[in-house]
Amino acid sequence: MTKAEIQFVRSLADKRARSETGLFTAEGSKLVGEILSSSLKVRSLYALDGVFDGRAERATPREMERISSLKTASDSLAVVAQPRYRTPDVAPADRLALALDGVRNPGNMGTIVRLADWFGIDDIFCSEDSADLYNPKVVQATMGAILRVRVHYLPLADFLARTAAQGIPVYGTALDGDDIYDAPLDRAGVIVMGNEGRGISAECASTLTRRLLIPSYPADRRGSESLNVAMAAGIVCAEFRRRAARG
């Protein structure tokens, strides 16, 4: 690899460089293999000898260490064009979607994208201060789900207000909400998950049409103050899908 190539790949660890170039990096033969089999455009591919032979530019272990964003360098790295999706004016009226209000931890963001993929949720709508989908830590945490879930960034409170005005349910978790295991749940709507520390912002909370509570057990237990947002998202999505399966 040339010095310029190494510097360019390393620059993509920075959000500004990713935004300016429209590129991101993905590492590891499993994820890179999935990307190569997808519709995403791979601009360049670097790999150790014996990995993606005939498709990748050869890189030494030292070079892979220099360009990797991981603690332990992987065997391959792809520079990939960010896909572009049309963002709808409101959430879909015929299926379930997720909304993330200020979810800033890359691990949480990546895990939630992976959860969405598992539960058949195609779209995630994010406030503009949420973690960047193409942060290398997020990309790796999605475990390939980034290829199947559309993630949109937009002024979230306005989007949710328009969605609610169309009669589409806007759900959100809150301590004063109805027990999710007893509350009526629709097959369609948007589920809002809030920031790791402050929860759902006042602006987005004002758009909620249904407030849900994930109860502790037993109900009067004095334990942890709250659930991790990715864990909470998994519980909520699982309950929605369980109800749908029951008809």
Coordinates of C-alpha atoms in Angstrom, one line a residue:
M1 CA 0.0 0.0 0.0
T2 CA 1.2 3.5 -0.7
K3 CA 1.5 6.1 2.1
A4 CA -1.3 8.1 0.5
E5 CA -3.6 5.0 0.5
I6 CA -2.9 4.4 4.1
Q7 CA -3.6 8.0 5.1
F8 CA -6.8 8.1 3.1
V9 CA -8.2 4.9 4.7
R10 CA -7.2 6.1 8.1
S11 CA -9.0 9.4 7.5
L12 CA -12.3 7.6 7.1
A13 CA -12.3 7.0 10.9
D14 CA -13.4 10.7 11.1
K15 CA -17.0 11.6 10.5
R16 CA -16.2 14.7 8.5
A17 CA -14.1 12.7 6.0
R18 CA -16.9 10.1 5.7
S19 CA -19.4 12.9 5.0
E20 CA -17.2 14.6 2.5
T21 CA -16.3 11.5 0.6
G22 CA -19.6 9.5 1.0
L23 CA -17.4 6.5 1.9
F24 CA -17.0 4.2 4.9
T25 CA -14.8 1.2 5.9
A26 CA -15.8 -2.3 6.8
E27 CA -13.5 -5.0 8.2
G28 CA -13.3 -8.8 8.4
S29 CA -13.8 -11.4 5.8
K30 CA -17.3 -12.3 6.9
L31 CA -18.6 -8.7 6.7
V32 CA -16.6 -7.8 3.7
G33 CA -17.8 -11.0 1.9
E34 CA -21.4 -10.0 2.5
I35 CA -20.7 -6.5 1.2
L36 CA -19.1 -7.9 -2.0
S37 CA -22.2 -10.0 -2.5
S38 CA -24.5 -7.1 -2.0
S39 CA -25.5 -4.1 -4.2
L40 CA -23.1 -1.8 -2.3
K41 CA -20.2 -0.4 -4.4
V42 CA -16.7 -1.3 -3.1
R43 CA -14.2 1.4 -4.0
S44 CA -11.1 -0.5 -2.8
L45 CA -10.3 -3.7 -1.0
Y46 CA -7.2 -4.6 1.0
A47 CA -6.5 -8.0 2.4
L48 CA -3.8 -10.3 3.7
D49 CA -2.3 -12.9 1.3
G50 CA -4.8 -15.7 0.7
V51 CA -7.9 -13.6 1.5
F52 CA -10.1 -12.5 -1.4
D53 CA -7.3 -13.5 -3.9
G54 CA -7.8 -11.9 -7.3
R55 CA -10.2 -9.3 -5.9
A56 CA -8.1 -7.5 -3.3
E57 CA -4.9 -5.5 -3.2
R58 CA -2.3 -7.3 -1.1
A59 CA -1.5 -5.8 2.3
T60 CA 1.0 -6.9 4.9
P61 CA 0.0 -7.5 8.5
R62 CA 1.7 -4.2 9.4
E63 CA -0.2 -2.3 6.8
M64 CA -3.5 -3.9 8.0
E65 CA -2.6 -2.8 11.5
R66 CA -2.1 0.8 10.3
I67 CA -5.4 1.1 8.5
S68 CA -7.6 -0.9 10.9
S69 CA -10.0 0.8 13.3
L70 CA -10.2 -2.3 15.5
K71 CA -8.2 -3.2 18.5
T72 CA -7.0 -6.3 16.7
A73 CA -6.5 -5.8 13.0
S74 CA -8.6 -7.9 10.7
D75 CA -7.6 -9.9 7.6
S76 CA -9.4 -7.6 5.1
L77 CA -10.8 -4.0 4.8
A78 CA -13.1 -2.6 2.2
V79 CA -13.7 1.1 1.4
V80 CA -17.4 1.2 0.5
A81 CA -19.8 3.9 -0.9
Q82 CA -22.5 4.8 1.5
P83 CA -26.0 3.8 0.1
R84 CA -28.5 6.6 -0.4
Y85 CA -32.1 6.1 0.5
R86 CA -35.2 8.2 0.0
T87 CA -36.5 9.4 3.4
P88 CA -40.3 9.4 3.6
D89 CA -42.3 12.3 5.0
V90 CA -43.8 10.1 7.7
A91 CA -43.2 6.6 9.1
P92 CA -44.8 3.7 7.1
A93 CA -48.4 3.1 7.9
D94 CA -48.3 -0.6 7.1
R95 CA -45.4 -1.9 9.1
L96 CA -43.3 -1.3 12.2
A97 CA -40.4 1.1 12.3
L98 CA -37.9 2.3 14.9
A99 CA -36.9 5.9 15.8
L100 CA -33.8 6.7 17.8
D101 CA -33.7 10.0 19.7
G102 CA -30.1 10.9 20.6
V103 CA -28.8 7.3 20.9
R104 CA -25.1 8.2 20.9
N105 CA -23.2 5.1 21.9
P106 CA -21.8 3.3 18.8
G107 CA -22.3 -0.1 20.3
N108 CA -25.9 0.6 21.1
M109 CA -26.5 2.0 17.7
G110 CA -25.0 -1.1 16.0
T111 CA -26.9 -3.5 18.2
I112 CA -30.2 -1.8 17.5
V113 CA -29.6 -2.0 13.8
R114 CA -28.9 -5.7 14.3
L115 CA -32.1 -6.1 16.3
A116 CA -34.1 -4.3 13.6
D117 CA -32.8 -6.8 11.1
W118 CA -33.6 -9.8 13.3
F119 CA -37.2 -8.6 13.9
G120 CA -37.8 -7.7 10.2
I121 CA -37.8 -3.9 10.7
D122 CA -36.7 -2.2 7.5
D123 CA -36.4 1.5 8.6
I124 CA -34.8 3.3 11.5
F125 CA -35.3 7.1 11.8
C126 CA -32.7 8.9 13.8
S127 CA -32.3 12.3 15.3
E128 CA -29.4 14.2 13.8
D129 CA -27.4 13.9 17.1
S130 CA -27.5 10.1 17.1
A131 CA -24.4 8.1 16.5
D132 CA -23.2 8.0 12.9
L133 CA -24.2 4.7 11.2
Y134 CA -20.9 4.6 9.4
N135 CA -18.7 5.0 12.5
P136 CA -16.4 1.9 12.2
K137 CA -17.6 0.7 15.7
V138 CA -21.2 0.9 14.5
V139 CA -20.5 -0.8 11.3
Q140 CA -18.8 -3.7 13.0
A141 CA -21.6 -4.0 15.7
T142 CA -24.3 -4.4 13.1
M143 CA -22.8 -7.7 12.1
G144 CA -23.9 -7.2 8.5
A145 CA -27.4 -5.8 9.3
I146 CA -26.2 -2.5 7.8
L147 CA -26.8 -4.1 4.4
R148 CA -30.5 -4.8 5.1
V149 CA -31.8 -2.0 7.3
R150 CA -32.3 1.6 6.0
V151 CA -31.2 4.2 8.5
H152 CA -32.3 7.8 8.0
Y153 CA -31.2 11.0 9.8
L154 CA -33.6 13.9 10.1
P155 CA -35.2 16.4 12.4
L156 CA -36.9 13.7 14.4
A157 CA -39.5 15.6 16.5
D158 CA -41.0 17.1 13.3
F159 CA -41.0 13.8 11.6
L160 CA -42.8 12.1 14.5
A161 CA -45.4 14.9 14.7
R162 CA -46.2 14.5 11.0
T163 CA -46.5 10.7 11.5
A164 CA -48.9 11.1 14.5
A165 CA -51.0 13.6 12.5
Q166 CA -51.5 10.9 9.9
G167 CA -53.0 8.6 12.6
I168 CA -50.0 6.3 12.7
P169 CA -49.2 5.2 16.2
V170 CA -46.1 6.7 17.8
Y171 CA -45.0 4.5 20.7
G172 CA -42.4 5.4 23.3
T173 CA -41.1 3.9 26.6
A174 CA -41.8 6.0 29.7
L175 CA -41.9 5.4 33.5
D176 CA -45.6 6.6 33.5
G177 CA -46.5 4.4 30.5
D178 CA -48.9 1.4 30.3
D179 CA -47.5 -2.0 31.0
I180 CA -46.3 -3.3 27.6
Y181 CA -47.6 -6.8 28.3
D182 CA -51.1 -5.5 28.9
A183 CA -51.3 -2.5 26.5
P184 CA -52.9 -2.9 23.0
L185 CA -50.2 -2.9 20.3
D186 CA -50.7 -2.5 16.6
R187 CA -48.8 -4.3 13.9
A188 CA -47.7 -0.9 12.4
G189 CA -46.4 2.2 13.9
V190 CA -43.0 3.7 15.0
I191 CA -41.3 2.9 18.3
V192 CA -39.2 5.7 19.8
M193 CA -36.2 4.8 21.9
G194 CA -34.4 7.6 23.8
N195 CA -30.9 8.7 24.8
E196 CA -28.8 6.5 27.1
G197 CA -28.9 9.1 29.9
R198 CA -31.9 11.3 29.5
G199 CA -34.4 9.1 27.7
I200 CA -36.7 10.6 25.1
S201 CA -36.4 14.3 24.7
A202 CA -39.3 16.6 25.6
E203 CA -39.8 17.5 21.9
C204 CA -40.2 13.9 20.8
A205 CA -42.1 12.9 23.9
S206 CA -44.8 15.4 23.1
T207 CA -45.5 13.5 19.8
L208 CA -46.1 10.2 21.5
T209 CA -49.6 8.8 21.0
R210 CA -49.0 5.7 23.3
R211 CA -46.6 5.5 26.2
L212 CA -45.3 2.0 27.2
L213 CA -43.6 0.7 30.4
I214 CA -41.3 -2.3 30.5
P215 CA -42.1 -3.4 34.1
S216 CA -39.5 -4.7 36.5
Y217 CA -40.1 -7.9 38.3
P218 CA -41.6 -7.9 40.8
A219 CA -43.3 -4.6 40.1
D220 CA -42.1 -3.0 43.4
R221 CA -38.5 -4.1 43.1
R222 CA -35.9 -1.4 43.8
G223 CA -33.1 -2.4 41.5
S224 CA -31.4 -0.9 38.5
E225 CA -32.7 2.6 37.6
S226 CA -33.2 1.8 33.9
L227 CA -32.4 -0.7 31.1
N228 CA -29.7 -0.2 28.5
V229 CA -31.4 1.3 25.4
A230 CA -30.4 -1.6 23.1
M231 CA -31.7 -4.1 25.6
A232 CA -35.0 -2.2 26.0
A233 CA -35.4 -2.0 22.2
G234 CA -35.0 -5.8 22.0
I235 CA -37.7 -6.4 24.6
V236 CA -40.1 -4.0 23.0
C237 CA -39.6 -5.3 19.5
A238 CA -40.0 -8.9 20.7
E239 CA -43.3 -8.1 22.4
F240 CA -44.6 -6.4 19.2
R241 CA -43.6 -9.4 17.1
R242 CA -45.0 -11.9 19.6
R243 CA -48.4 -10.2 19.5
A244 CA -48.3 -10.1 15.7
A245 CA -47.6 -13.8 15.6
R246 CA -50.6 -14.5 17.8
G247 CA -52.8 -12.6 15.3

